[in-house]
PDB file of C-alpha atoms in Angstrom:
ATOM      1  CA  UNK A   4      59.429 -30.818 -39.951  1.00  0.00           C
ATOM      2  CA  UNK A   5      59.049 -29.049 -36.925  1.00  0.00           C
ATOM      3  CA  UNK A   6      56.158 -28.301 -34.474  1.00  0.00           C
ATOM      4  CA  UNK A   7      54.889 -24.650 -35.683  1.00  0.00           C
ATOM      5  CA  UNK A   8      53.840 -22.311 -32.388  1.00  0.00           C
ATOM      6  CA  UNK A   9      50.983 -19.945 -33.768  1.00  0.00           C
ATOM      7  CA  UNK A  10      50.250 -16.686 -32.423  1.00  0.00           C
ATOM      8  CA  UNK A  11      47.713 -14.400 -33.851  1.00  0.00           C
ATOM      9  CA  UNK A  12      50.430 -12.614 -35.166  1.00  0.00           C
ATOM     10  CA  UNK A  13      51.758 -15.555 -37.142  1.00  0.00           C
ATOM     11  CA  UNK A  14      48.676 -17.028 -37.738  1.00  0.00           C
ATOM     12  CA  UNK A  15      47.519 -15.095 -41.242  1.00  0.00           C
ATOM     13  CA  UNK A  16      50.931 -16.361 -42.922  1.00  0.00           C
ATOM     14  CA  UNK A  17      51.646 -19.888 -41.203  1.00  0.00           C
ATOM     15  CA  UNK A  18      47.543 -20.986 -41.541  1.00  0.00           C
ATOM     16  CA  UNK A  19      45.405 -18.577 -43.821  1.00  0.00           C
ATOM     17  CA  UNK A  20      47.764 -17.946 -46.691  1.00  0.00           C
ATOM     18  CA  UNK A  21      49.403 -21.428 -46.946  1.00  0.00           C
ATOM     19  CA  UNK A  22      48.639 -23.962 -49.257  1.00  0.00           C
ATOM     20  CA  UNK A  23      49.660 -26.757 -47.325  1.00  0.00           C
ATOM     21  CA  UNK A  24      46.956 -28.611 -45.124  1.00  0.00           C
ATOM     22  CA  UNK A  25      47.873 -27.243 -41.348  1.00  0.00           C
ATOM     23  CA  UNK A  26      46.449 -29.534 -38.286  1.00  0.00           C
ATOM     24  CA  UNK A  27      46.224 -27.282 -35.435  1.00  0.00           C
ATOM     25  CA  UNK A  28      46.664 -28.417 -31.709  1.00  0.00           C
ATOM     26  CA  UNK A  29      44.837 -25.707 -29.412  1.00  0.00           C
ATOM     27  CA  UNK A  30      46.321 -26.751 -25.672  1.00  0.00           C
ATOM     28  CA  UNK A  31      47.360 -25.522 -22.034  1.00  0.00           C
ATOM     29  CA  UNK A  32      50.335 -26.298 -20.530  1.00  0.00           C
ATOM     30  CA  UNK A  33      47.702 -27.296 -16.867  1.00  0.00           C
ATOM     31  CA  UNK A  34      46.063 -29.865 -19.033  1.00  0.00           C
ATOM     32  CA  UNK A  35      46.434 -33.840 -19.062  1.00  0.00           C
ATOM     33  CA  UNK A  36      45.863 -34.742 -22.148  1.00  0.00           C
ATOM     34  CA  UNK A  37      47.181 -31.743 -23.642  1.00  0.00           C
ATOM     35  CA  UNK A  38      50.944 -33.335 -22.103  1.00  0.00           C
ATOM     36  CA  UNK A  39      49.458 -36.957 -23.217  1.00  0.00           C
ATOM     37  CA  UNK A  40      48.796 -36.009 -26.843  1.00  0.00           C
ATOM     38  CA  UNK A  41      52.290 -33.480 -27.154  1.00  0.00           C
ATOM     39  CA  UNK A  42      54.619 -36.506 -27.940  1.00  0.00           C
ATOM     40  CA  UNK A  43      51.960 -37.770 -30.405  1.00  0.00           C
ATOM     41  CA  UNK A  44      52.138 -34.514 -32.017  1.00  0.00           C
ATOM     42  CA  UNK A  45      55.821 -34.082 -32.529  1.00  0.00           C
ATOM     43  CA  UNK A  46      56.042 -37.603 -33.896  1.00  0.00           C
ATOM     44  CA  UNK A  47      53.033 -36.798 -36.603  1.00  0.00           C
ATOM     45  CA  UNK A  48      55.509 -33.672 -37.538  1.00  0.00           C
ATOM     46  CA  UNK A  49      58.493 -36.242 -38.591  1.00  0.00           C
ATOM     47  CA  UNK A  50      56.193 -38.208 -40.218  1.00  0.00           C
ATOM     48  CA  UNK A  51      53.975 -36.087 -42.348  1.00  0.00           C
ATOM     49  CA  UNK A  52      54.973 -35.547 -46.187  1.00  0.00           C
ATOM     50  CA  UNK A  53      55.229 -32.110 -47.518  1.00  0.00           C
ATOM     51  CA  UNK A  54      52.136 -30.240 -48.178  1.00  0.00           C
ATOM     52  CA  UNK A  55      51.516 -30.577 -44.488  1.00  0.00           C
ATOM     53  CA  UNK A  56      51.897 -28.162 -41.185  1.00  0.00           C
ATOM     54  CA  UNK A  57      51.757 -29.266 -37.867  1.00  0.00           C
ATOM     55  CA  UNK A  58      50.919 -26.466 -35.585  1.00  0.00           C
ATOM     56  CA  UNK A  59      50.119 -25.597 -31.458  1.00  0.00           C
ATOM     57  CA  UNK A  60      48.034 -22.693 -30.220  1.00  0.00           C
ATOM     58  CA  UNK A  61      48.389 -22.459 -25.909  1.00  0.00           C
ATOM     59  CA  UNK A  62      44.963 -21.136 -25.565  1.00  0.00           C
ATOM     60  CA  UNK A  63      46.302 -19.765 -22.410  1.00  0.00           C
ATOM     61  CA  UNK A  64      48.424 -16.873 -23.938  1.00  0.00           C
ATOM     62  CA  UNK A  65      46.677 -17.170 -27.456  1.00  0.00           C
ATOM     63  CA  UNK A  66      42.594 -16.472 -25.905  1.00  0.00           C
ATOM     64  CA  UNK A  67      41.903 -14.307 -29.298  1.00  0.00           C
ATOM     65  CA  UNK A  68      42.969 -17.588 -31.447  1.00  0.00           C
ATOM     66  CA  UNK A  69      40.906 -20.255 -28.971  1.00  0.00           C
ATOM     67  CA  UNK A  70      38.008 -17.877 -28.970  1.00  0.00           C
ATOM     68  CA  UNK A  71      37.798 -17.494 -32.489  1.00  0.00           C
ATOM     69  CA  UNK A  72      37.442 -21.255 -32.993  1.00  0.00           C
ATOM     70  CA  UNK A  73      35.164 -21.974 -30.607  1.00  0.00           C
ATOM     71  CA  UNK A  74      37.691 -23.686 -28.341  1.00  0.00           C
ATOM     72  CA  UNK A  75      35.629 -24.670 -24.989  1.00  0.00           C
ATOM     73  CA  UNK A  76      37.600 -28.092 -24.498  1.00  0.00           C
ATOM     74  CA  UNK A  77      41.488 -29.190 -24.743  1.00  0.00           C
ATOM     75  CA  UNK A  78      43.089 -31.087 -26.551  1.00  0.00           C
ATOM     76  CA  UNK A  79      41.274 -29.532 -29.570  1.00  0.00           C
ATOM     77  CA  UNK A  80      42.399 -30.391 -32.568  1.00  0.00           C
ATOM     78  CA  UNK A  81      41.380 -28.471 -35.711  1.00  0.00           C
ATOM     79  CA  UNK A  82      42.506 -29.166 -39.409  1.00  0.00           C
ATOM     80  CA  UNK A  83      42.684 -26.353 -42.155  1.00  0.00           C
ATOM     81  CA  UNK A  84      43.454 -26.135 -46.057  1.00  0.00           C
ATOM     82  CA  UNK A  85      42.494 -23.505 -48.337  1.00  0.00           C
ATOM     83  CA  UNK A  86      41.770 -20.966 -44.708  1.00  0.00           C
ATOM     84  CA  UNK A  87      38.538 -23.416 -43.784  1.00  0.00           C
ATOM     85  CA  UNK A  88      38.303 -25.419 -41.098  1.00  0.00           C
ATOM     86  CA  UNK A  89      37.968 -29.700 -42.991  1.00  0.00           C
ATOM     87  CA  UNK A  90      37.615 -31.505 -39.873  1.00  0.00           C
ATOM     88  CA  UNK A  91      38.360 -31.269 -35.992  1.00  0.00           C
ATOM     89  CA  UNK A  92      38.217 -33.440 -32.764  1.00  0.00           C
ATOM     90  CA  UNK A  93      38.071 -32.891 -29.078  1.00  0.00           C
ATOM     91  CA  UNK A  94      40.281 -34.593 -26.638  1.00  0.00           C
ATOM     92  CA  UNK A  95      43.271 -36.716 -26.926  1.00  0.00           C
ATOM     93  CA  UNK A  96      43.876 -38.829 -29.589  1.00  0.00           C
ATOM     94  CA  UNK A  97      46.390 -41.759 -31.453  1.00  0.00           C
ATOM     95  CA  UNK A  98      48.699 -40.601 -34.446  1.00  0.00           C
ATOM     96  CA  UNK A  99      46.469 -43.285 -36.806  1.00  0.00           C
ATOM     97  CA  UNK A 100      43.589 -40.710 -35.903  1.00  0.00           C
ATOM     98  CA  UNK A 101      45.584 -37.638 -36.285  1.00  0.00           C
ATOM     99  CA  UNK A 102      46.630 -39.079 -39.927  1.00  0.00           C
ATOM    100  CA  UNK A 103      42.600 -40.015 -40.775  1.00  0.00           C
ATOM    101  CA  UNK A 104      41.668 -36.187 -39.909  1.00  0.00           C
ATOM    102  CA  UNK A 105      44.570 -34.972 -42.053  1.00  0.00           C
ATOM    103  CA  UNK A 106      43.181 -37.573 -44.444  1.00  0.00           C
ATOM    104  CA  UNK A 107      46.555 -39.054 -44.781  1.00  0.00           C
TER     105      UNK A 107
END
């Protein structure tokens, strides 16, 4: 599966109206561990089973998205099922952790 680019457009459908759990990675393309944590990201995309999304918000060009989830640090990574937020993290982080918030 491939890395999903949300937009506030695209958001609604890809996020709030799924059924699949969706792990959101708000980032900057300026930010260190943003570029640290994007190859992590891509590999947790091959490797999640369906029922998952693997998503990026640049909170650069999306400020509406990062604003509406409180996004004051980066790498922020926010997981959502059923439209609610089920567990998030600051900062840069392994896939093993990436799989423990998406409770896989």
């Amino acid at each position: 599966m491939s890395v999903i680019n949300l937009t506030k457009k695209t958001f609604e459908n890809e996020v709030l109206k799924t059924d699949k759990t969706v792990l959101i990675d708000f980032w900057a393309s300026w930010c260190g561990p943003c570029k640290m944590l994007t190859p992590v990201i891509q590999q947790l995309s091959e490797e999640v089973p369906e029922g998952y999304k693997i998503a990026k918000v640049n909170v650069d060009e999306e400020r509406e998205l990062a604003m509406k989830f409180g996004v004051s640090s980066i790498p922020t990574i926010v997981v959502m099922k059923n439209g609610k937020i089920v567990n998030q993290a600051i900062g840069y982080r392994p896939i093993k952790d990436l799989k423990k918030l998406l409770g896989l």
